PDB file of C-alpha atoms and ligand atoms in Angstrom:
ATOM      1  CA  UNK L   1     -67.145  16.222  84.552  1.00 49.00           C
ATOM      2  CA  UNK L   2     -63.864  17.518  84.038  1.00 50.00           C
ATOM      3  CA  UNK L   3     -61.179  14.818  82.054  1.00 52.00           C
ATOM      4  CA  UNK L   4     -58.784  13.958  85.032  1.00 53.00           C
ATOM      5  CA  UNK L   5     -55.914  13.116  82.287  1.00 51.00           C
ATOM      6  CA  UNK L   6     -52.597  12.074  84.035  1.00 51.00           C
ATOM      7  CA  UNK L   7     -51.338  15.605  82.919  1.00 64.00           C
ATOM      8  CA  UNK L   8     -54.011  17.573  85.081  1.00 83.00           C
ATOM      9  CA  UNK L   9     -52.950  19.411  88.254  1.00 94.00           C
ATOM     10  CA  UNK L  10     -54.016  17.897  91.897  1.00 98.00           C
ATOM     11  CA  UNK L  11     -54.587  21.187  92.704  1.00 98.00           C
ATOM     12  CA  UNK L  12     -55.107  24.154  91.341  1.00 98.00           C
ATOM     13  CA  UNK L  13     -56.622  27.322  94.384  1.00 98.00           C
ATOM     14  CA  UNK L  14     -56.699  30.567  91.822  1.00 98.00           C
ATOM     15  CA  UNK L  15     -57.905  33.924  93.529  1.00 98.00           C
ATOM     16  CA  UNK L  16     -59.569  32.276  96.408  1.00 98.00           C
ATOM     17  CA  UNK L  17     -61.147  35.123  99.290  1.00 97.00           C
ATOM     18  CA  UNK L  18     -62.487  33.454 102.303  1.00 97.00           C
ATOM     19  CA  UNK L  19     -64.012  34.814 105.403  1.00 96.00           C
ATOM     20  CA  UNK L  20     -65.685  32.589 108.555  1.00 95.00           C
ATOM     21  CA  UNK L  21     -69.138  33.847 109.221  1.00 93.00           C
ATOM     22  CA  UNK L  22     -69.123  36.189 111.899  1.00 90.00           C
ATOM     23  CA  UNK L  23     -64.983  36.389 111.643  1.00 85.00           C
ATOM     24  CA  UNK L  24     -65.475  39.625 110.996  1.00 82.00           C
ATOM     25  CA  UNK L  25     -61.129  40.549 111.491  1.00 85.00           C
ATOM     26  CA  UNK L  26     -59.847  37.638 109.698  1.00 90.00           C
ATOM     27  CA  UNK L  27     -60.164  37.220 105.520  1.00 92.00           C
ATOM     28  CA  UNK L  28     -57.965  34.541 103.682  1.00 96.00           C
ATOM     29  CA  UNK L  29     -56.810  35.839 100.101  1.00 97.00           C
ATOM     30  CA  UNK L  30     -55.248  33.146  98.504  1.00 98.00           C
ATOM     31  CA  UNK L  31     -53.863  34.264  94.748  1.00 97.00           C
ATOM     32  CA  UNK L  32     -52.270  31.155  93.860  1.00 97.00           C
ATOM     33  CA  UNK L  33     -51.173  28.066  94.955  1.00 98.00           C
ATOM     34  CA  UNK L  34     -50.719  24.557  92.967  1.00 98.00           C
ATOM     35  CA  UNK L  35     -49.610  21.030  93.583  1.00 98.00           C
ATOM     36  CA  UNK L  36     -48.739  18.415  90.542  1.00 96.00           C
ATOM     37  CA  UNK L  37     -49.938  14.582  91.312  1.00 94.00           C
ATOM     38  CA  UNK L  38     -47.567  13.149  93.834  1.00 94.00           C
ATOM     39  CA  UNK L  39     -46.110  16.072  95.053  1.00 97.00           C
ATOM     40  CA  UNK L  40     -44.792  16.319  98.926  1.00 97.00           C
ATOM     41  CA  UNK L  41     -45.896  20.194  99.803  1.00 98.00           C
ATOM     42  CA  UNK L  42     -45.155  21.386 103.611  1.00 97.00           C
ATOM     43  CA  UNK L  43     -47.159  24.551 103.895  1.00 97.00           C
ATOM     44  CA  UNK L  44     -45.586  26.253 107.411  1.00 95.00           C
ATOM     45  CA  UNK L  45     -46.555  29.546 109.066  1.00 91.00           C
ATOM     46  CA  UNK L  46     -47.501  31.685 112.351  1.00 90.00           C
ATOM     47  CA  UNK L  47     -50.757  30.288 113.787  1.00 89.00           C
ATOM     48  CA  UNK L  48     -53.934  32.009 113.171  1.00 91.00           C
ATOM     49  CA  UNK L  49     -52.361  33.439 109.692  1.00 93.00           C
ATOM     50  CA  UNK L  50     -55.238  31.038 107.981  1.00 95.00           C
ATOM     51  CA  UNK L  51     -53.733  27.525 107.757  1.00 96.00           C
ATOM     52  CA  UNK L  52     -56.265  25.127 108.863  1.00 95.00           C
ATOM     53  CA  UNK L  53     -58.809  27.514 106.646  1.00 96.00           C
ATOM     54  CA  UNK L  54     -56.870  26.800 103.410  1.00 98.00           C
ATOM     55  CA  UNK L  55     -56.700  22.899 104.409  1.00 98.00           C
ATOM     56  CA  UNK L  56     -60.978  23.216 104.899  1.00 97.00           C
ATOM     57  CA  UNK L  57     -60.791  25.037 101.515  1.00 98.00           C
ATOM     58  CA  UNK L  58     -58.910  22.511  99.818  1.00 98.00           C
ATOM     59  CA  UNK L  59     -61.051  19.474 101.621  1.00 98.00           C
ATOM     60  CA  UNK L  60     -64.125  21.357 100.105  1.00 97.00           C
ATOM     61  CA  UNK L  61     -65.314  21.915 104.184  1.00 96.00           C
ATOM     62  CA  UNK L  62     -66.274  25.083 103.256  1.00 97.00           C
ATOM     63  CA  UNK L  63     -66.385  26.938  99.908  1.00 97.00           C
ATOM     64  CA  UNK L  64     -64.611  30.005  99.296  1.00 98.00           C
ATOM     65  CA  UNK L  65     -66.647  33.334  98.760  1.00 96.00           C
ATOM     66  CA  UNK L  66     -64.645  33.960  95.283  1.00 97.00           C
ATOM     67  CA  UNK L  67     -62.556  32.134  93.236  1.00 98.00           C
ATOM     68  CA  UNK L  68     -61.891  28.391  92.026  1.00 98.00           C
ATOM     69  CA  UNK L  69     -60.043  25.575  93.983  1.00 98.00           C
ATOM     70  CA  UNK L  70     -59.642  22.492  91.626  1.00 98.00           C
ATOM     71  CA  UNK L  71     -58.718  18.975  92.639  1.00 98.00           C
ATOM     72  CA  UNK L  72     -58.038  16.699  89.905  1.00 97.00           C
ATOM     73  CA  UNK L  73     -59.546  19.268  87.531  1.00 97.00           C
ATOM     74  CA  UNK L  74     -62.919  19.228  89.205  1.00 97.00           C
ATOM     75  CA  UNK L  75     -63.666  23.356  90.533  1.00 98.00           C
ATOM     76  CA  UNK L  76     -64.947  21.697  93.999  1.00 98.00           C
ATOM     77  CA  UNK L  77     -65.709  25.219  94.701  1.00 97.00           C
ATOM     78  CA  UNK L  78     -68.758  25.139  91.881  1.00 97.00           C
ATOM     79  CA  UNK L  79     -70.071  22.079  93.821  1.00 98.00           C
ATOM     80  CA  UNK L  80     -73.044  22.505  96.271  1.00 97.00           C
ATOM     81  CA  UNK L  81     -72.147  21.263 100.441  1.00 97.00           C
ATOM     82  CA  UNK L  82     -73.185  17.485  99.937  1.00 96.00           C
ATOM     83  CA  UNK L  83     -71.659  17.032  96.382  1.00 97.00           C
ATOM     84  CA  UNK L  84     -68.188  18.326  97.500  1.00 97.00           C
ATOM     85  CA  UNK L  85     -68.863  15.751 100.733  1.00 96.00           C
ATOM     86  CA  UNK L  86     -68.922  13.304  97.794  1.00 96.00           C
ATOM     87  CA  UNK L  87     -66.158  14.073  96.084  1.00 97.00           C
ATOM     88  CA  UNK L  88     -63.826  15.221  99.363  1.00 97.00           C
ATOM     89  CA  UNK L  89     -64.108  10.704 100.196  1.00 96.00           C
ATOM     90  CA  UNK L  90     -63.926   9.787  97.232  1.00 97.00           C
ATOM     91  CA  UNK L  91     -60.535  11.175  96.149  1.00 97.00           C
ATOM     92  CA  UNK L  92     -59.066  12.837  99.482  1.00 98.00           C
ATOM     93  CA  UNK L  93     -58.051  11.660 102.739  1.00 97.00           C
ATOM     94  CA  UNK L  94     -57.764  14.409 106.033  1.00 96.00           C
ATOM     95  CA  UNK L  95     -56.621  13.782 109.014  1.00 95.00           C
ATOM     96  CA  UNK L  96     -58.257  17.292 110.867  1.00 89.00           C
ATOM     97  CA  UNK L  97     -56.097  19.039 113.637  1.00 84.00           C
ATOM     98  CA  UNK L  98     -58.098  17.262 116.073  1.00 80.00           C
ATOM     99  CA  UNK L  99     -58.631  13.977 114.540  1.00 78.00           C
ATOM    100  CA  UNK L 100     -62.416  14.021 114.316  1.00 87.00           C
ATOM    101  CA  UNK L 101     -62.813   9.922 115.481  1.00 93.00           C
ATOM    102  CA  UNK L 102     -66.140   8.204 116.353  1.00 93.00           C
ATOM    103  CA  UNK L 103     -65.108   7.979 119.986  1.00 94.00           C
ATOM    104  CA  UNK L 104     -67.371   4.687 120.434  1.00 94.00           C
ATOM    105  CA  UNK L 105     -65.890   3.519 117.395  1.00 95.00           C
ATOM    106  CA  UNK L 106     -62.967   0.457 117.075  1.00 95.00           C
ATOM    107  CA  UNK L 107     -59.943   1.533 115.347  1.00 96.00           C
ATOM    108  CA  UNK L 108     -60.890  -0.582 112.427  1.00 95.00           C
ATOM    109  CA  UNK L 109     -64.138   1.275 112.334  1.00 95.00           C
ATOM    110  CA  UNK L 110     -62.820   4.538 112.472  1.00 96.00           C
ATOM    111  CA  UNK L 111     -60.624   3.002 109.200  1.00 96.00           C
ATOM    112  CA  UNK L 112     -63.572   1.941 107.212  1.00 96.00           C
ATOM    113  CA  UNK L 113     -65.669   5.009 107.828  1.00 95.00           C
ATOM    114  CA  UNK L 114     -64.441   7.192 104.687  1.00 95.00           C
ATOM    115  CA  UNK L 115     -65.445   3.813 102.399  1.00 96.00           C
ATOM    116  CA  UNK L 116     -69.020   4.278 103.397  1.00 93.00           C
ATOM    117  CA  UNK L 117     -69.737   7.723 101.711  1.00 91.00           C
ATOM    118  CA  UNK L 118     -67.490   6.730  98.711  1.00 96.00           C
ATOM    119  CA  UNK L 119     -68.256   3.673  96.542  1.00 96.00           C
ATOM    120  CA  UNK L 120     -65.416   3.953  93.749  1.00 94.00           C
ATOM    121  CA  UNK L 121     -62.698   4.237  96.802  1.00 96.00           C
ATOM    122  CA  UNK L 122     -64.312   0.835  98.237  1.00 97.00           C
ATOM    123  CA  UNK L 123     -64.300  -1.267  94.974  1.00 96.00           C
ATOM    124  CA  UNK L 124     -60.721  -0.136  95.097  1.00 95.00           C
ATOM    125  CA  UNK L 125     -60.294  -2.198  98.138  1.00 97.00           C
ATOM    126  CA  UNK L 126     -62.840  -5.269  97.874  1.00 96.00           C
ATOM    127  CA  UNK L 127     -65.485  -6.835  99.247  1.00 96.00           C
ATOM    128  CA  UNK L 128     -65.923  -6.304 102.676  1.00 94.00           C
ATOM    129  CA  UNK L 129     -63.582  -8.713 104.259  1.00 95.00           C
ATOM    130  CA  UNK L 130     -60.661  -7.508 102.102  1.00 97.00           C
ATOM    131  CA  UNK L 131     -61.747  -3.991 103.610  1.00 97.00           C
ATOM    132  CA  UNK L 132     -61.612  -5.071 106.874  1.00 96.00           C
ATOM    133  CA  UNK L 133     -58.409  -6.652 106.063  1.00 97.00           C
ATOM    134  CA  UNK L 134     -57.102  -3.548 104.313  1.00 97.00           C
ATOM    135  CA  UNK L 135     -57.891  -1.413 107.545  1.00 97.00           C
ATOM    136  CA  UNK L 136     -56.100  -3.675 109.702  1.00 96.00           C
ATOM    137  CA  UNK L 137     -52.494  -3.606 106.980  1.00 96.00           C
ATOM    138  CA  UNK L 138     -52.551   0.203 107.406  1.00 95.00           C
ATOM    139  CA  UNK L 139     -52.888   0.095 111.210  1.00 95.00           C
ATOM    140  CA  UNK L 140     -50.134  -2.233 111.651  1.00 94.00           C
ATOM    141  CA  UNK L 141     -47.803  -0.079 108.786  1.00 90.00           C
ATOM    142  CA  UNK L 142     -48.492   2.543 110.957  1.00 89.00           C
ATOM    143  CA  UNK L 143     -47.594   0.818 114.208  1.00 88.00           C
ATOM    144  CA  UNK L 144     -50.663  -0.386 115.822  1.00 91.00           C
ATOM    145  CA  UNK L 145     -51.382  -3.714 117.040  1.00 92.00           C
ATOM    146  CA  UNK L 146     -55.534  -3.792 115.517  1.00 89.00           C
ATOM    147  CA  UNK L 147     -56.147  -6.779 117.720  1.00 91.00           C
ATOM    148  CA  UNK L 148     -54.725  -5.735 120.831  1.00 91.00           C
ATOM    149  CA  UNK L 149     -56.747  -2.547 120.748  1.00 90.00           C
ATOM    150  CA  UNK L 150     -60.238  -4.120 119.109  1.00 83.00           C
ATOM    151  CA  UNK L 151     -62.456  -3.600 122.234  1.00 84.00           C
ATOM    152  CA  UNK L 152     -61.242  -0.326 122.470  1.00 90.00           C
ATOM    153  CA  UNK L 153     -62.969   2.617 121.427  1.00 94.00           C
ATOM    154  CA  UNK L 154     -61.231   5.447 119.427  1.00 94.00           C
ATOM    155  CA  UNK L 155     -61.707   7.988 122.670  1.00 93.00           C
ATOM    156  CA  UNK L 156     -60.224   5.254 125.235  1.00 94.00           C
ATOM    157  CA  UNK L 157     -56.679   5.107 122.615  1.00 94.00           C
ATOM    158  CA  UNK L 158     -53.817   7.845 123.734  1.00 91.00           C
ATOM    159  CA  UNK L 159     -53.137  10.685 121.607  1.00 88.00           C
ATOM    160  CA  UNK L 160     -50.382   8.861 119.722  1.00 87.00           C
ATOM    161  CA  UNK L 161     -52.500   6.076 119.004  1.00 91.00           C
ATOM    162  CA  UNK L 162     -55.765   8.124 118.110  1.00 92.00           C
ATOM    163  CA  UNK L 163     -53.299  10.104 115.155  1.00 89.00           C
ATOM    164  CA  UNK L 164     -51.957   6.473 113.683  1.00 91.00           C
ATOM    165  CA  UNK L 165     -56.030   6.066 113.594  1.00 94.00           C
ATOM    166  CA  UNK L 166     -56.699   9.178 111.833  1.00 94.00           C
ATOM    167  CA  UNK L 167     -53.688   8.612 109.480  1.00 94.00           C
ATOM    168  CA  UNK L 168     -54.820   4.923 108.357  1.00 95.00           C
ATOM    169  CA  UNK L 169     -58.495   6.121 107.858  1.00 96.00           C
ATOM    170  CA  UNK L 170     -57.211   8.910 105.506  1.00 96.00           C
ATOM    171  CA  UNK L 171     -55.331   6.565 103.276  1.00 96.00           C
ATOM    172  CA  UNK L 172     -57.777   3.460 102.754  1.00 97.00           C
ATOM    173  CA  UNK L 173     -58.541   3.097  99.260  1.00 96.00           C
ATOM    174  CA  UNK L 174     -56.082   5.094  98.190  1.00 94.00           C
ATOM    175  CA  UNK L 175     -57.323   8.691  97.528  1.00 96.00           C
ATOM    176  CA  UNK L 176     -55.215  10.897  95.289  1.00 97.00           C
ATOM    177  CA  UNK L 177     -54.835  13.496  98.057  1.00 98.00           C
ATOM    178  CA  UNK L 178     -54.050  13.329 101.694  1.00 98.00           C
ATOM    179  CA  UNK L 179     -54.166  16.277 103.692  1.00 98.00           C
ATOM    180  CA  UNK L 180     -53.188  16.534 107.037  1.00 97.00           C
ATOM    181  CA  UNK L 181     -53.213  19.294 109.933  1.00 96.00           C
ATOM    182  CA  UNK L 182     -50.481  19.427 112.599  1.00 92.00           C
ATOM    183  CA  UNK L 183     -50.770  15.425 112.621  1.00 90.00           C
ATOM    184  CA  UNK L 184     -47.240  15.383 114.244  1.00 86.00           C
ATOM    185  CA  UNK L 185     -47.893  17.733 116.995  1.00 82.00           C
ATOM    186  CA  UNK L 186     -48.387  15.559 119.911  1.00 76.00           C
ATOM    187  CA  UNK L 187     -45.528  13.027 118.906  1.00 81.00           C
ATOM    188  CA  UNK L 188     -41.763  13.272 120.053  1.00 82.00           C
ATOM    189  CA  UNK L 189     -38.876  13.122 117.254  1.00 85.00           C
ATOM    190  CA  UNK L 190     -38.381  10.243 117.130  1.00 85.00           C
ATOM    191  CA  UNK L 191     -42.294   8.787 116.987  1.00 84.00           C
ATOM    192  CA  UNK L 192     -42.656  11.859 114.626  1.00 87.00           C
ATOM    193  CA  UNK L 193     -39.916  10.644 112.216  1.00 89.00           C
ATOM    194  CA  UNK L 194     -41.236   7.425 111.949  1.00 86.00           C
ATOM    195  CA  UNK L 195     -44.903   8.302 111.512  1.00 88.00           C
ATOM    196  CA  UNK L 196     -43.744  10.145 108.855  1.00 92.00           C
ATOM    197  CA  UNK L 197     -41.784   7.479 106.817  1.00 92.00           C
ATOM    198  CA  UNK L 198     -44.582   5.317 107.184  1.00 88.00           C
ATOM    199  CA  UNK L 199     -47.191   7.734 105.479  1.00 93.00           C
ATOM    200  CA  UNK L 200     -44.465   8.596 103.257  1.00 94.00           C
ATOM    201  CA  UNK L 201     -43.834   5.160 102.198  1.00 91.00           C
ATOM    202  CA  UNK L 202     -47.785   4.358 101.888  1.00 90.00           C
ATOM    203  CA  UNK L 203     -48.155   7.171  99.819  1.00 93.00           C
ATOM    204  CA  UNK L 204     -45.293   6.410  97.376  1.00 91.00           C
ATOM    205  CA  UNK L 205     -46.988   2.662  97.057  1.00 88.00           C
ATOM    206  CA  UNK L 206     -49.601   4.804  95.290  1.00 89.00           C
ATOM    207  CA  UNK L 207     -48.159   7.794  93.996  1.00 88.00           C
ATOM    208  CA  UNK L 208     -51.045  10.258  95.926  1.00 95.00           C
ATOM    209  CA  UNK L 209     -49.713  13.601  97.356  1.00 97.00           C
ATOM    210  CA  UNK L 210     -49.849  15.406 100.267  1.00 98.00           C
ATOM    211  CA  UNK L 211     -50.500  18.433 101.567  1.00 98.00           C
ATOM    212  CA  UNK L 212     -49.557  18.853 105.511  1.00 97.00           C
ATOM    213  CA  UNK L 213     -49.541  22.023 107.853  1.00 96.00           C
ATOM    214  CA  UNK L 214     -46.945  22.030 110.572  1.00 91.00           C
ATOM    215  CA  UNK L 215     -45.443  24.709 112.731  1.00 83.00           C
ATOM    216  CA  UNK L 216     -42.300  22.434 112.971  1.00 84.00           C
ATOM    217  CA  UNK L 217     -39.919  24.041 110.137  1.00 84.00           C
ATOM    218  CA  UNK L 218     -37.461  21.064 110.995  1.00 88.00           C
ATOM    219  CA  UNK L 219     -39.850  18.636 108.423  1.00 91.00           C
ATOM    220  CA  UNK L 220     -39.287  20.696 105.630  1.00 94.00           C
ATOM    221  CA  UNK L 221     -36.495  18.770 103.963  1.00 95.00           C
ATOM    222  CA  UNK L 222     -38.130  15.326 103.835  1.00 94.00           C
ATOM    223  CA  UNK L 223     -40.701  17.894 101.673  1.00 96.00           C
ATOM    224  CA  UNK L 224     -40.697  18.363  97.755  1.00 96.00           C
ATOM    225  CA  UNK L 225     -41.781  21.915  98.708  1.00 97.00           C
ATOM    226  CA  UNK L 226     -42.273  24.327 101.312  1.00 97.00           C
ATOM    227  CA  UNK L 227     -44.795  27.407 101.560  1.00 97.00           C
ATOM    228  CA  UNK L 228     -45.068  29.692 104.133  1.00 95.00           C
ATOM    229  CA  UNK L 229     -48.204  31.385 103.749  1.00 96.00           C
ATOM    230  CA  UNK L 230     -47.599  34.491 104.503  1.00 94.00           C
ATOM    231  CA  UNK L 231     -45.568  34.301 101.169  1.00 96.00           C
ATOM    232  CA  UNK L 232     -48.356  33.888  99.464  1.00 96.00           C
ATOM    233  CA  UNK L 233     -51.010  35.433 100.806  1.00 96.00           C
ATOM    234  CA  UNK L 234     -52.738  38.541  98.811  1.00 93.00           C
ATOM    235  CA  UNK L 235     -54.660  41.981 100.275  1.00 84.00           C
ATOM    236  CA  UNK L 236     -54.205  42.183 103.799  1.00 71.00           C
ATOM    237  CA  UNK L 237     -52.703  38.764 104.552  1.00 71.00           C
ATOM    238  CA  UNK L 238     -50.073  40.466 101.866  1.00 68.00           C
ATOM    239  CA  UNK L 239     -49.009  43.139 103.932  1.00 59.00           C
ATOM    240  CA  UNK L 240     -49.281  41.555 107.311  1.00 60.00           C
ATOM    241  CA  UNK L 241     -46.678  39.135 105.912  1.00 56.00           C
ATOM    242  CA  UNK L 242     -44.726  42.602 104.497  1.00 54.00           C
ATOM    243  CA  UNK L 243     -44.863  44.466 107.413  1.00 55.00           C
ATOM    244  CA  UNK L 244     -43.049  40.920 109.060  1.00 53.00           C
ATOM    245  CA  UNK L 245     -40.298  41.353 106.352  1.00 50.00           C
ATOM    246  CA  UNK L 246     -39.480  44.664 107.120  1.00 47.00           C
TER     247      UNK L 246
HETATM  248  P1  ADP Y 301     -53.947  28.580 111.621  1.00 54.43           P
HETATM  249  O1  ADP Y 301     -54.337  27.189 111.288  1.00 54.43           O
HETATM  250  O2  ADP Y 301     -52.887  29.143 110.713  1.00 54.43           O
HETATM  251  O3  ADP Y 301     -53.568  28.740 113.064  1.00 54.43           O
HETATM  252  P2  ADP Y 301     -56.759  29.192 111.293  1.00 54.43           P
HETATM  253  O4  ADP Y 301     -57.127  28.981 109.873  1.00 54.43           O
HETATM  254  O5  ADP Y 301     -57.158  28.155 112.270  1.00 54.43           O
HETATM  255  O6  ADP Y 301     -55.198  29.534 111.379  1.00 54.43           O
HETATM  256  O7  ADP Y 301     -57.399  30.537 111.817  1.00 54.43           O
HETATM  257  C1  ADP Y 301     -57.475  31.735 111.053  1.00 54.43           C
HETATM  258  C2  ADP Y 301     -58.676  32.523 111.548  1.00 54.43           C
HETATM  259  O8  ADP Y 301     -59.859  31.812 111.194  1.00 54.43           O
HETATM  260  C3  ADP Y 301     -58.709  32.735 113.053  1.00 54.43           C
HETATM  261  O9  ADP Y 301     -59.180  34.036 113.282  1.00 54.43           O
HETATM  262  C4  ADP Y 301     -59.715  31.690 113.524  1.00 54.43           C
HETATM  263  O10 ADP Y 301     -60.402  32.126 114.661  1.00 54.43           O
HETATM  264  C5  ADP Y 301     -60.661  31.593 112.344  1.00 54.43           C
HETATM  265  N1  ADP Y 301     -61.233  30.239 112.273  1.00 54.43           N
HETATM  266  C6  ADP Y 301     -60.546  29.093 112.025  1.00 54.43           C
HETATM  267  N2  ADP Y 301     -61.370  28.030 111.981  1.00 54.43           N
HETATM  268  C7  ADP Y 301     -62.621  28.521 112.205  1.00 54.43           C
HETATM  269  C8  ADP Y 301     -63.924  27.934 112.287  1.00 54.43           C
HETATM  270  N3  ADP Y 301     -64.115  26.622 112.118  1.00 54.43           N
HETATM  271  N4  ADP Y 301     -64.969  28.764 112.532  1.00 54.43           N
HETATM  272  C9  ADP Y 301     -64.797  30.087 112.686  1.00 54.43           C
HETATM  273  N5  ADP Y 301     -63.600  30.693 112.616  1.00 54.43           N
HETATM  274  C10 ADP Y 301     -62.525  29.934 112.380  1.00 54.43           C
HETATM  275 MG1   MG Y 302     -54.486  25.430 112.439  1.00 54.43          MG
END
């Protein structure tokens, strides 16, 4: 296993080509693109130019057809389907475009699930009633009252509520990297800012990064970075984004 010394890159995605079986039109060439530990990176761009693939790519979903994508110094893209399962909960929390909850699930259930498939991220967090406990901090940080919605399952909670869900259950035990897809879309401004500064300030308590897709350009300077990804696409995604340019 790679050394994950506090010098070594969250992530590293070097000359990554990806296509979706039977997607015949669409290939994503990735050349380069890094993040240090803690880092903030908006990654912004036309929809369908590939965003949600690089996310899957990065969360080890799929692996890419060529190339390396390293988390922590580990080349997930070497690992077989279950083992990059493995090490996607153990060191990464994603909250997916469309949230992906049990819908018979509690809230607090939803929470715990990633702490099931990932025993080093539990004995972060305790024995099971500190877990419990621990799932029940982040839904209130994130503005949920768990009690008030206990009897109700994940699919009965409004869209608002079903994205503070998906949030908390992407940072319990406090994985190095959280990615997130669009998880501001259905919110207003002002909901938006303040789910924001309450994953921001959660993941400054324990110095993880993120790396979020959004369409909204007006989040980019509460960002360390910003990509647009037609910037740094290669092949055809290269000139696609050219063409734009000119
Ligand atoms: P974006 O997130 O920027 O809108 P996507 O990565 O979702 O772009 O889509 C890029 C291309 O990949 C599209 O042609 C889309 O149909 C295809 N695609 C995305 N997700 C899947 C999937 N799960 N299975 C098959 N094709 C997909
Ligand atoms: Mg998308």
């Amino acid at each position: 296993m790679a050394d994950r010394a506090a010098t070594t890159r969250l992530l590293e995605v070097e000359a990554v080509r990806y296509r979706w079986p039977g997607q015949g039109a669409f290939a994503l060439e990735v050349p380069r693109l890094s993040m240090e530990s803690g880092e903030r990176l908006l990654l912004i761009g036309p929809s369908g130019t590939g965003k949600s693939t690089l996310l899957a790519l990065v969360a080890g979903i799929v692996a890419p057809l060529e190339g390396h994508v390293r988390v922590l110094g580990e080349d997930i893209a070497r690992l077989g389907a279950s083992a990059r399962d493995r090490f996607r909960a153990e060191h990464m929390g994603v909250v997916f475009q469309m949230f992906n909850l049990l819908p018979y699930g509690s809230a607090v259930d939803n929470v715990l699930l990633p702490l099931s498939f990932a025993p080093k991220r539990r004995a972060r967090v305790g024995a099971r009633s500190a877990q419990e406990a621990e799932a029940r901090r982040l839904l209130e940080r994130l503005g949920l009252n768990p009690t008030a919605i206990a009897r109700r399952r994940a699919a009965d909670l409004s869209v608002g509520q079903q994205q503070r869900v998906a949030a908390a259950r992407a940072l319990i035990g406090r994985p190095e990297l959280m990615i997130a897809d669009e998880p501001t879309s259905a919110l207003d401004s002002d909901t938006r800012d303040q789910f924001l500064d309450l994953v921001f300030s959660e993941l400054a308590g324990t110095g993880a990064g993120l790396l979020m897709v959004s369409h909204d350009a007006a989040l980019a300077p509460r960002f360390d970075r910003v990509v647009r990804l037609t910037d740094i696409l290669g092949g055809a995604g290269a000139s696609r984004s050219a063409e734009a340019v000119a």
